[in-house]
Every structure is written in structure tokens, then in C-alpha cells.
Coordinates of C-alpha atoms in Angstrom, one line a residue:
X12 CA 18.5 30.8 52.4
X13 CA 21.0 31.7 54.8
X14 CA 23.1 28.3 56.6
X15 CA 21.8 29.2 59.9
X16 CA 18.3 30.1 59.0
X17 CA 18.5 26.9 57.4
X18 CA 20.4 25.4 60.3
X19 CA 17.0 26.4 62.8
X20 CA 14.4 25.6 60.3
X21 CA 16.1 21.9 60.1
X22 CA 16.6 21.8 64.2
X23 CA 12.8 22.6 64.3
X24 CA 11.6 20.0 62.1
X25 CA 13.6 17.3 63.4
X26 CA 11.0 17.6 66.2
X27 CA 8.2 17.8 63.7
X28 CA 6.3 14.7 64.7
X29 CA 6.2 15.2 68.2
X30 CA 4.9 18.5 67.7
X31 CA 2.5 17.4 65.4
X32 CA 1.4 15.4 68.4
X33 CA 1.3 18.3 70.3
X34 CA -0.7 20.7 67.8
X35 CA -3.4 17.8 67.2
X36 CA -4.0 17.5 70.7
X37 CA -4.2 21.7 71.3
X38 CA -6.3 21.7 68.0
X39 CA -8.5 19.1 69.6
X40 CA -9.0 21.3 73.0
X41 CA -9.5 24.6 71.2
X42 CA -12.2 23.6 68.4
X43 CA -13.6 20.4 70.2
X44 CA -12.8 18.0 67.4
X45 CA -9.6 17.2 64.9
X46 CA -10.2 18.3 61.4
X47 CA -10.2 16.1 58.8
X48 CA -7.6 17.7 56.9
X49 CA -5.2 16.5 59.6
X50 CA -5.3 13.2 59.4
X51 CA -4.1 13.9 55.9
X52 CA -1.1 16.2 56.5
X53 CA 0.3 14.2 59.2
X54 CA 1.4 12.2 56.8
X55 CA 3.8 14.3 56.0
X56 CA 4.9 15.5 59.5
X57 CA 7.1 18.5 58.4
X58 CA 4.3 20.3 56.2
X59 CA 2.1 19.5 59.2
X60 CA 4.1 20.8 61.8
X61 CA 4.1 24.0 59.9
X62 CA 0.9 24.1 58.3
X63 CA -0.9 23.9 61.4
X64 CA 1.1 26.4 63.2
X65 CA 0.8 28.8 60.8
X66 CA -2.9 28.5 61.1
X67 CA -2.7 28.5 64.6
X68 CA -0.8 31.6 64.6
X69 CA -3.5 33.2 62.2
X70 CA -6.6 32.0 63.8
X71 CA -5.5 33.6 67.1
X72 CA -4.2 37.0 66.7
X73 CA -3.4 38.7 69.4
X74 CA -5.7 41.6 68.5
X75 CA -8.7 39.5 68.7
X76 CA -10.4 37.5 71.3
X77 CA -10.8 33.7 70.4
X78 CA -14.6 34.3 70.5
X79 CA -14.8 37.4 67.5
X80 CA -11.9 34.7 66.1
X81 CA -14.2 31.8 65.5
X82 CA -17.1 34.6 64.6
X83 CA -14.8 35.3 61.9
X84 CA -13.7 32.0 60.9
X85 CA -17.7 31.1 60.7
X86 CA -18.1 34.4 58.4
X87 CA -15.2 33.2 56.4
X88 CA -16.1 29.2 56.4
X89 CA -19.6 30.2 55.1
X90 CA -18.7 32.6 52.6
X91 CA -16.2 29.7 51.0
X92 CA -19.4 27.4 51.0
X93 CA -16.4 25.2 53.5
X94 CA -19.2 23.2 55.3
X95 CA -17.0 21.2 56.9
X96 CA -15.2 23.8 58.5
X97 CA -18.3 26.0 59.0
X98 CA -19.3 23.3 61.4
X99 CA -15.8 23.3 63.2
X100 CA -15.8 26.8 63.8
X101 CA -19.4 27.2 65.2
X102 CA -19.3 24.5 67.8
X103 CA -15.5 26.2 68.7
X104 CA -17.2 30.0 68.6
X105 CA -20.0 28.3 70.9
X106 CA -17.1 27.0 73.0
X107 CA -15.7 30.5 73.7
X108 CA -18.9 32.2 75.0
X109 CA -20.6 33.1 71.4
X110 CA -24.4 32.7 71.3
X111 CA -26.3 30.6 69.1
X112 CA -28.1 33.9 67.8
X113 CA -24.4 35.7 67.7
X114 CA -23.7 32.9 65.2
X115 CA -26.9 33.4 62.9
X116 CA -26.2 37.0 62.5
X117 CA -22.7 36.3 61.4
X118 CA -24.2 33.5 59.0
X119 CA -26.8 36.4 57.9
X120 CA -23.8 39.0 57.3
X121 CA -21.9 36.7 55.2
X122 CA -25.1 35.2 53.3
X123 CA -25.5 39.3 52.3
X124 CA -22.3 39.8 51.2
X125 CA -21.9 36.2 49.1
X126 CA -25.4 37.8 47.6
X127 CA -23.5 41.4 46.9
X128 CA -20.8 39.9 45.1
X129 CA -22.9 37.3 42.9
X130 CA -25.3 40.3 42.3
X131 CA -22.4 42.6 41.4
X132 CA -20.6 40.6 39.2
X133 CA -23.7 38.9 37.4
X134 CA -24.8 42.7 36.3
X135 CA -21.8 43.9 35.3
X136 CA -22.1 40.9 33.2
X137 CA -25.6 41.6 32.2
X138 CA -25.0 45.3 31.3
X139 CA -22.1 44.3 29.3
X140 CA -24.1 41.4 27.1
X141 CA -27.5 42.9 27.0
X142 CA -26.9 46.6 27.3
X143 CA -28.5 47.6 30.4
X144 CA -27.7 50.4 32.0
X145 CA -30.5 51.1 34.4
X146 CA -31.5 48.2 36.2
X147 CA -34.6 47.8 36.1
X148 CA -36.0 51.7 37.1
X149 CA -35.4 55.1 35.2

């Protein structure tokens, strides 16, 4: 790494604890509560710092309004089988203006696709071990 790349990234974390202040108390206003998770990584205030606003950064791109953001991050929460997380992110989609049946579709969506993947995987392994190639109908 370049000295002065170095030089900013060091400048930056020297602050790293104050800002993780900072981040927990924005985290706290955006979602409604502080995940677990951070009670953990401020421990270790540098990967905190950065860790959190690197998630920041992703969970609010510019090209998305914060409520499709938390619709998302409920898709992708439920789709991990994250529980913890799938909670977060529907009371914070509920906090930016998504309905309660705006959130079941997006739990129905990702319930679908989990299904497609488990389905396409399992019979490609089924074809492979037992041979079948129709499926079930001619």
C-alpha cells in the first residue's frame, strides 16, 4: 500500500472509537434497535469502524430508496434462514413506510426462490443417482 494511502487509512482509525460511537447510535435510529453483532465488533474498534460503514454504505445505495432497501435486506435475511436479522430488517422496512403485506410478499418471493434452488439442485442430483430424466410426466 502506498505511505499516504496508508497515512489516511491510519488518520481515520485513530478516530475509530468515536465513530464507532457515532455509527451505533445512526444504526440505532435507522433500524430501531443495535444488532447483536455489534456489541461483538466493538471490541475491536478499527474492524468496527469499518465493518459497519461498509455495510452502511451497501445497505443504502444511492439508487434505492431506504424502503425497497430494507424490502431487500428482508428478501436477503430470509433467504439466509438469518432470523435475527430478518427481524431487524422488517421492523426497519416498516419504519420507512413498507406495509405489513408489502413485507409478506417479499417473504413469499424469497420462500419461492429458496424452494427453486433446493428443487433445482435436489433433481439434478436425483437424475444423476437414479436416472431420471423426465420428472415425473412423459
Amino acid at each position: 500500500m502506498k505511505p499516504e494511502t496508508e497515512k489516511l487509512i491510519e488518520d481515520f482509525l485513530a478516530h475509530a472509537d468515536d465513530l464507532g460511537d457515532e455509527i451505533t447510535e445512526d444504526v440505532r435510529e435507522m433500524l430501531g434497535v443495535v444488532p447483536f453483532i455489534f456489541s461483538v465488533l466493538r471490541k475491536r474498534p478499527e474492524a468496527f469502524a469499518l465493518s459497519a460503514l461498509a455495510d452502511y454504505r451497501i445497505s443504502r445505495p444511492a439508487s434505492l430508496d431506504p424502503k425497497t432497501a430494507e424490502l431487500v435486506a428482508v428478501a436477503a435475511a430470509a433467504g439466509a434462514g438469518a432470523e435475527s436479522c430478518l427481524k431487524v430488517h422488517m421492523g426497519a422496512a416498516l419504519k420507512e413506510g413498507a406495509s405489513p403485506e408489502q413485507i409478506l410478499d417479499v417473504l413469499l418471493i424469497a420462500g419461492m426462490i429458496g424452494k427453486t434452488g433446493i428443487l433445482a439442485t435436489t433433481f439434478r442430483q436425483f437424475r444423476d443417482v437414479c436416472g431420471e430424466e423426465r420428472g415425473g410426466r412423459e
